[in-house]
Amino acid sequence: LVLLGLVAFSECVVKIPLRRVKTMTKTLSGKNILNNFLKEHAYRLSQISFRGSNLTIHPLRNIRDVFYMGNITIGTPPQEFLVVFDTGSSDLWVPSDFCTSPACSKHVRFRHLQSSTFRLTNKTFSIEYGSGTMEGIVAHDTVRIGDLVSTDQPFGLSMTESGFEGIPFDGVLGLNYPNISFSGAIPIFDKLKNQGAFSEPVFAFYLSKDEQEGSVVMFGGVDHRYYKGELKWVPLIEAGDWIVHMDRISMRRKVIACSEGCEAVVDTGVSMIKGPKTLVDNIQKLIGATLRGFKYYVSCSAVNTLPSITFTINGINYRVPARAYILKDSRGRCYSSFQETTVSPSTETWILGDVFLRLYFSVFDRGNDR
């Protein structure tokens, strides 16, 4: 994994731009904009040489700085779905026309009888996310991400869903390691990698902010025009999950969490920054946030006076200013993006979600587990 400072987004190879939508209930029917990208300008990472021009840049859609989703298609002829590209999970799934849950009825469902390349198995599985749960069955079909095509790709069809009723995306495309898969199916990134679709086994995210379009996920290479500075590589604690060692979290040069080192999960499928309840509660107190309902609010007029919070990873300070960790709800009220984790691991663990990743371009290197 590598974290970098961002610059303005640039033109892309295969681009489906993100559109930020004012309300989650609006139909996500924004026009896709296709921009040609000069593939020969792919940045050569140290120890990674991008042979040829196998760089695919796929647009994402920014919904209220909370969700980042992109289009994929499944089946023959293709059926289109909006999915979250999630580094916190490994399974690809979408709703099925078998599903009768209320959440399924509000999203696009895969019509298996209309696909000539569909193949069903008898394997079932279930996944529990922070926002909900799904139970499904494994099937195979042709899946496309822009110009990337995976034939006979195993994926999940949800039979029941809970907790996804008000969520704007249809399904999830997991980008974690295969050993994290609940279905046991080979993740689409691994299948594409094995069939030689990429010059190098890396993918990267640029997440836009503040009403901007242009968020992308890129596969097989890195376009250097999406960031400034140098790549700062961080080794994974162990191959098999996007978890790194974090040195400390500080505010005004005082350590406020992770005082003896801790683990940090780099998760594009999580909107906020999450940590242990006692430490998160202390941060809310330090920034003067008060609990109202399910969120901690601050005065919008005070945001410019709030301190930055610094996450030190592999000796590098990654500063998160208040304008980044304070968000606005649908009524224009300002709230803290720090949340407590729903699980209690044995070691202190923080989840660095989109609030953090909007500030720092992130590259995930499967070839070198970093």
Coordinates of C-alpha atoms in Angstrom, one line a residue:
L1 CA 0.0 0.0 0.0
V2 CA 1.2 3.5 -0.7
L3 CA -0.2 6.8 0.4
L4 CA 0.5 10.1 -1.3
G5 CA -0.6 13.7 -1.6
L6 CA -3.2 14.3 -4.3
V7 CA -3.4 16.7 -7.2
A8 CA -6.3 17.5 -9.4
F9 CA -7.6 14.5 -11.4
S10 CA -6.4 14.1 -15.0
E11 CA -7.6 12.5 -18.2
C12 CA -7.9 8.7 -18.1
V13 CA -7.6 5.6 -20.2
V14 CA -11.1 4.2 -19.9
K15 CA -13.0 6.6 -17.8
I16 CA -16.4 6.5 -16.3
P17 CA -16.5 9.7 -14.1
L18 CA -18.1 9.9 -10.7
R19 CA -21.0 12.2 -10.1
R20 CA -21.7 13.4 -6.6
V21 CA -25.5 13.3 -5.9
K22 CA -27.2 15.6 -3.5
T23 CA -29.6 13.0 -2.1
M24 CA -29.1 9.3 -1.8
T25 CA -32.7 8.6 -2.9
K26 CA -32.2 10.3 -6.3
T27 CA -31.8 7.9 -9.3
L28 CA -28.1 7.6 -10.1
S29 CA -28.6 8.2 -13.8
G30 CA -25.8 10.6 -14.4
K31 CA -24.2 10.5 -17.9
N32 CA -21.0 8.6 -18.1
I33 CA -18.2 10.7 -19.6
L34 CA -15.6 8.8 -21.5
N35 CA -12.2 10.6 -21.7
N36 CA -9.3 9.2 -23.8
F37 CA -6.1 8.7 -21.8
L38 CA -2.6 8.6 -23.1
K39 CA -1.5 5.2 -21.8
E40 CA 2.1 5.8 -22.6
H41 CA 2.3 8.2 -19.7
A42 CA 1.7 5.5 -17.1
Y43 CA 4.0 6.2 -14.2
R44 CA 6.8 3.7 -13.6
L45 CA 6.8 2.8 -9.9
S46 CA 10.1 1.7 -8.3
Q47 CA 10.5 -2.0 -8.7
I48 CA 7.4 -2.1 -10.9
S49 CA 7.7 -1.7 -14.7
F50 CA 4.4 -1.3 -16.6
R51 CA 5.0 -3.1 -19.8
G52 CA 2.9 -2.0 -22.7
S53 CA -0.2 0.0 -21.9
N54 CA -2.4 -2.3 -19.8
L55 CA -3.6 0.5 -17.6
T56 CA -7.4 0.7 -17.1
I57 CA -8.8 3.7 -15.3
H58 CA -12.4 3.1 -14.3
P59 CA -14.7 6.0 -13.0
L60 CA -16.4 6.0 -9.7
R61 CA -19.4 8.0 -8.6
N62 CA -19.2 10.1 -5.4
I63 CA -22.4 10.2 -3.3
R64 CA -22.3 12.9 -0.6
D65 CA -18.6 12.1 0.1
V66 CA -19.9 8.9 1.7
F67 CA -20.1 6.3 -1.1
Y68 CA -17.9 5.8 -4.1
M69 CA -19.4 3.4 -6.6
G70 CA -18.7 2.3 -10.2
N71 CA -20.5 0.5 -12.9
I72 CA -19.8 -3.1 -13.9
T73 CA -21.8 -5.5 -16.1
I74 CA -22.6 -9.1 -15.6
G75 CA -24.0 -11.6 -18.2
T76 CA -24.5 -11.9 -21.9
P77 CA -26.0 -9.5 -23.0
P78 CA -24.5 -7.3 -20.2
Q79 CA -26.7 -6.2 -17.3
E80 CA -25.3 -3.1 -15.5
F81 CA -24.9 -2.7 -11.7
L82 CA -23.5 -0.1 -9.4
V83 CA -21.0 -1.6 -6.9
V84 CA -18.7 -0.4 -4.2
F85 CA -15.0 -1.3 -4.9
D86 CA -14.2 -2.5 -1.5
T87 CA -10.6 -3.3 -0.2
G88 CA -12.2 -4.6 3.0
S89 CA -13.8 -7.7 1.5
S90 CA -13.0 -10.2 -1.3
D91 CA -16.4 -11.3 -2.7
L92 CA -18.3 -9.9 -5.6
W93 CA -22.1 -10.0 -5.3
V94 CA -25.2 -8.4 -6.6
P95 CA -29.0 -8.9 -5.9
S96 CA -30.7 -11.7 -7.7
D97 CA -34.2 -12.1 -9.0
F98 CA -34.5 -14.9 -6.4
C99 CA -34.4 -12.3 -3.7
T100 CA -37.6 -11.0 -2.1
S101 CA -36.1 -8.9 0.6
P102 CA -37.2 -5.2 0.6
A103 CA -33.5 -4.1 -0.1
C104 CA -33.4 -6.2 -3.2
S105 CA -36.7 -4.7 -4.6
K106 CA -35.0 -1.2 -4.4
H107 CA -32.0 -2.2 -6.4
V108 CA -31.1 -3.7 -9.8
R109 CA -31.5 -7.4 -9.7
F110 CA -29.6 -9.9 -11.9
R111 CA -31.9 -11.6 -14.3
H112 CA -30.2 -14.9 -14.7
L113 CA -32.6 -16.3 -17.3
Q114 CA -31.7 -13.5 -19.6
S115 CA -27.9 -14.4 -19.7
S116 CA -26.7 -17.1 -22.1
T117 CA -23.4 -17.5 -20.2
F118 CA -24.9 -17.9 -16.7
R119 CA -24.0 -21.0 -14.7
L120 CA -25.4 -21.7 -11.2
T121 CA -23.8 -23.7 -8.4
N122 CA -25.2 -25.2 -5.3
K123 CA -22.8 -23.4 -3.0
T124 CA -24.3 -20.9 -0.5
F125 CA -22.6 -18.4 1.7
S126 CA -23.3 -15.3 3.9
I127 CA -21.4 -12.1 4.7
E128 CA -21.9 -9.7 7.6
Y129 CA -20.8 -6.1 6.9
G130 CA -20.9 -3.1 9.2
S131 CA -24.0 -1.8 7.4
G132 CA -25.9 -5.1 6.9
T133 CA -25.9 -8.7 6.0
M134 CA -26.5 -10.8 2.9
E135 CA -27.0 -14.5 2.2
G136 CA -26.5 -15.8 -1.3
I137 CA -25.5 -18.5 -3.7
V138 CA -22.4 -18.7 -5.9
A139 CA -22.9 -18.5 -9.7
H140 CA -20.6 -18.0 -12.7
D141 CA -20.9 -15.5 -15.6
T142 CA -19.0 -13.0 -17.7
V143 CA -18.1 -9.8 -15.6
R144 CA -16.8 -6.6 -17.1
I145 CA -15.1 -3.7 -15.4
G146 CA -14.7 -1.2 -18.2
D147 CA -12.5 -2.9 -20.8
L148 CA -11.5 -5.7 -18.4
V149 CA -13.4 -8.9 -19.0
S150 CA -13.5 -12.0 -16.8
T151 CA -15.3 -14.9 -18.3
D152 CA -16.9 -17.6 -16.2
Q153 CA -16.2 -15.4 -13.1
P154 CA -17.7 -16.8 -9.8
F155 CA -19.8 -14.2 -8.0
G156 CA -22.6 -14.1 -5.4
L157 CA -26.3 -13.7 -6.0
S158 CA -28.0 -12.5 -2.9
M159 CA -31.0 -14.5 -1.8
T160 CA -31.8 -12.3 1.3
E161 CA -30.4 -8.9 2.3
S162 CA -30.8 -6.9 5.5
G163 CA -29.6 -3.3 6.2
F164 CA -29.1 -2.3 2.6
E165 CA -32.5 -0.7 2.0
G166 CA -31.4 2.9 2.0
I167 CA -28.0 2.3 0.3
P168 CA -27.5 3.6 -3.2
F169 CA -25.4 0.8 -4.6
D170 CA -26.6 -2.6 -5.8
G171 CA -23.7 -4.8 -4.6
V172 CA -20.1 -5.0 -3.6
L173 CA -16.9 -5.9 -5.5
G174 CA -14.3 -7.0 -3.1
L175 CA -10.6 -6.2 -3.7
N176 CA -9.0 -8.0 -0.7
Y177 CA -6.9 -11.1 -0.7
P178 CA -8.5 -14.5 -1.7
N179 CA -8.2 -15.9 1.9
I180 CA -10.7 -13.3 3.1
S181 CA -13.4 -14.6 0.7
F182 CA -16.6 -15.9 2.5
S183 CA -17.8 -17.6 -0.6
G184 CA -14.5 -19.3 -1.3
A185 CA -14.6 -18.1 -4.9
I186 CA -11.6 -16.6 -6.6
P187 CA -11.9 -12.8 -6.5
I188 CA -12.2 -11.0 -9.8
F189 CA -8.9 -9.2 -9.4
D190 CA -7.1 -12.5 -8.9
K191 CA -8.8 -14.1 -11.9
L192 CA -7.9 -11.2 -14.1
K193 CA -4.4 -11.2 -12.8
N194 CA -4.0 -14.9 -13.5
Q195 CA -5.2 -14.5 -17.0
G196 CA -2.7 -11.8 -17.7
A197 CA -5.1 -8.8 -17.9
F198 CA -2.7 -6.6 -16.0
S199 CA 0.9 -5.6 -16.7
E200 CA 1.5 -5.6 -12.9
P201 CA -0.8 -6.8 -10.0
V202 CA -1.6 -3.4 -8.5
F203 CA -4.7 -1.2 -8.3
A204 CA -5.1 2.3 -7.0
F205 CA -7.8 4.8 -5.9
Y206 CA -8.3 8.5 -6.4
L207 CA -11.3 9.7 -4.4
S208 CA -12.7 13.2 -5.1
K209 CA -14.2 15.5 -2.6
D210 CA -16.4 18.6 -2.2
E211 CA -18.8 18.1 -5.1
Q212 CA -16.1 17.1 -7.5
E213 CA -16.4 14.4 -10.1
G214 CA -13.4 12.4 -11.3
S215 CA -13.0 9.7 -8.7
V216 CA -11.4 6.5 -10.2
V217 CA -10.1 3.1 -9.5
M218 CA -7.2 2.1 -11.7
F219 CA -6.0 -1.4 -12.5
G220 CA -2.6 -2.7 -13.7
G221 CA -0.7 0.6 -13.2
V222 CA -0.7 4.1 -11.8
D223 CA -1.2 7.4 -13.5
H224 CA 1.2 9.8 -11.8
R225 CA -1.0 12.8 -12.8
Y226 CA -3.4 11.9 -9.9
Y227 CA -1.0 12.9 -7.2
K228 CA 2.1 14.9 -6.3
G229 CA 5.1 13.8 -4.2
E230 CA 6.7 10.4 -4.0
L231 CA 5.1 7.0 -3.3
K232 CA 5.6 6.1 0.4
W233 CA 5.4 2.3 0.5
V234 CA 4.1 0.7 3.7
P235 CA 4.6 -3.1 4.1
L236 CA 1.6 -5.1 5.2
I237 CA 1.7 -6.7 8.6
E238 CA 1.2 -10.0 6.7
A239 CA 0.2 -11.0 3.3
G240 CA -3.5 -11.7 3.2
D241 CA -5.2 -8.5 4.3
W242 CA -4.7 -4.7 3.7
I243 CA -3.6 -4.1 7.3
V244 CA -0.5 -2.0 8.1
H245 CA 1.3 -1.0 11.3
M246 CA 0.5 2.5 12.5
D247 CA 2.9 4.3 14.9
R248 CA 0.6 6.7 16.6
I249 CA -2.3 9.2 16.3
S250 CA -1.6 12.7 17.6
M251 CA -3.2 16.1 17.9
R252 CA -1.2 19.3 18.6
R253 CA 1.9 17.2 18.9
K254 CA 0.4 15.1 21.7
V255 CA -0.4 11.4 21.3
I256 CA -4.1 10.8 21.6
A257 CA -4.4 7.2 20.5
C258 CA -2.3 4.3 19.2
S259 CA 0.3 5.2 21.9
E260 CA 2.2 2.0 21.7
G261 CA 1.6 1.3 18.0
C262 CA -1.5 -0.4 16.6
E263 CA -3.0 -1.8 13.4
A264 CA -4.6 0.2 10.6
V265 CA -7.0 -1.3 8.1
V266 CA -7.0 0.6 4.8
D267 CA -10.6 0.1 3.7
T268 CA -12.2 1.8 0.7
G269 CA -15.6 0.3 1.6
V270 CA -15.8 2.3 4.9
S271 CA -16.8 5.9 4.8
M272 CA -15.4 7.1 8.1
I273 CA -12.4 6.6 10.4
K274 CA -13.2 4.0 13.0
G275 CA -11.5 2.9 16.2
P276 CA -12.0 1.6 19.7
K277 CA -14.9 3.3 21.6
T278 CA -12.9 4.8 24.5
L279 CA -10.3 6.3 22.2
V280 CA -13.0 7.6 19.8
D281 CA -15.0 9.1 22.6
N282 CA -11.8 10.9 23.8
I283 CA -11.3 12.4 20.3
Q284 CA -14.9 13.6 20.3
K285 CA -14.3 15.3 23.6
L286 CA -11.0 16.9 22.4
I287 CA -12.8 18.5 19.4
G288 CA -15.8 19.5 21.4
A289 CA -18.3 17.2 19.6
T290 CA -21.6 16.4 21.4
L291 CA -23.8 13.3 20.7
R292 CA -27.2 13.9 19.1
G293 CA -28.9 10.8 18.0
F294 CA -26.3 8.6 16.4
K295 CA -23.7 11.3 15.4
Y296 CA -21.3 13.6 17.2
Y297 CA -21.9 17.2 16.1
V298 CA -19.8 20.4 16.2
S299 CA -20.6 24.0 15.4
C300 CA -20.0 24.6 11.7
S301 CA -18.5 28.0 12.6
A302 CA -15.9 26.3 14.7
V303 CA -14.5 24.0 12.0
N304 CA -11.8 26.4 11.0
T305 CA -10.4 26.6 14.5
L306 CA -10.3 22.8 15.2
P307 CA -6.9 21.1 15.1
S308 CA -5.6 18.7 12.6
I309 CA -5.3 15.0 13.6
T310 CA -2.1 13.3 12.5
F311 CA -1.8 9.6 11.7
T312 CA 1.9 8.4 11.7
I313 CA 2.4 5.4 9.5
N314 CA 5.9 3.9 8.9
G315 CA 7.5 7.1 10.2
I316 CA 5.5 9.4 7.8
N317 CA 3.0 11.9 9.2
Y318 CA -0.4 11.9 7.4
R319 CA -2.2 15.0 8.5
V320 CA -6.1 15.1 8.4
P321 CA -7.4 18.6 8.8
A322 CA -10.7 19.4 10.4
R323 CA -12.2 20.3 7.1
A324 CA -11.6 16.7 6.1
Y325 CA -12.8 14.9 9.3
I326 CA -15.8 17.1 9.8
L327 CA -18.7 16.3 7.4
K328 CA -22.1 17.8 6.8
D329 CA -25.4 15.9 7.0
S330 CA -28.4 16.4 4.7
R331 CA -29.5 19.4 6.8
G332 CA -26.2 21.2 6.6
R333 CA -25.2 20.4 10.2
C334 CA -21.5 19.5 10.9
Y335 CA -20.6 16.2 12.4
S336 CA -17.5 14.2 13.3
S337 CA -16.4 11.4 11.0
F338 CA -14.8 9.4 13.8
Q339 CA -16.9 6.4 14.8
E340 CA -16.4 3.4 17.1
T341 CA -15.8 0.0 15.6
T342 CA -18.6 -2.5 15.9
V343 CA -16.1 -5.3 16.7
S344 CA -13.5 -5.4 19.5
P345 CA -10.3 -7.1 18.2
S346 CA -7.7 -8.2 20.7
T347 CA -5.3 -5.5 19.5
E348 CA -6.0 -1.8 19.1
T349 CA -7.2 -1.5 15.5
W350 CA -8.2 1.6 13.4
I351 CA -10.0 1.6 10.1
L352 CA -8.9 4.3 7.7
G353 CA -11.8 4.8 5.4
D354 CA -12.7 7.3 2.7
V355 CA -12.3 10.3 5.0
F356 CA -8.6 9.5 5.1
L357 CA -8.3 8.2 1.5
R358 CA -9.8 11.4 0.0
L359 CA -6.6 13.1 1.1
Y360 CA -4.0 10.5 0.1
F361 CA -3.8 8.6 -3.2
S362 CA -3.6 5.0 -2.4
V363 CA -1.9 2.2 -4.3
F364 CA -2.4 -1.5 -3.4
D365 CA 0.5 -3.7 -4.6
R366 CA -0.4 -7.4 -4.5
G367 CA 2.9 -8.4 -6.1
N368 CA 4.9 -7.1 -3.1
D369 CA 2.3 -7.2 -0.3
R370 CA 2.5 -3.5 0.4

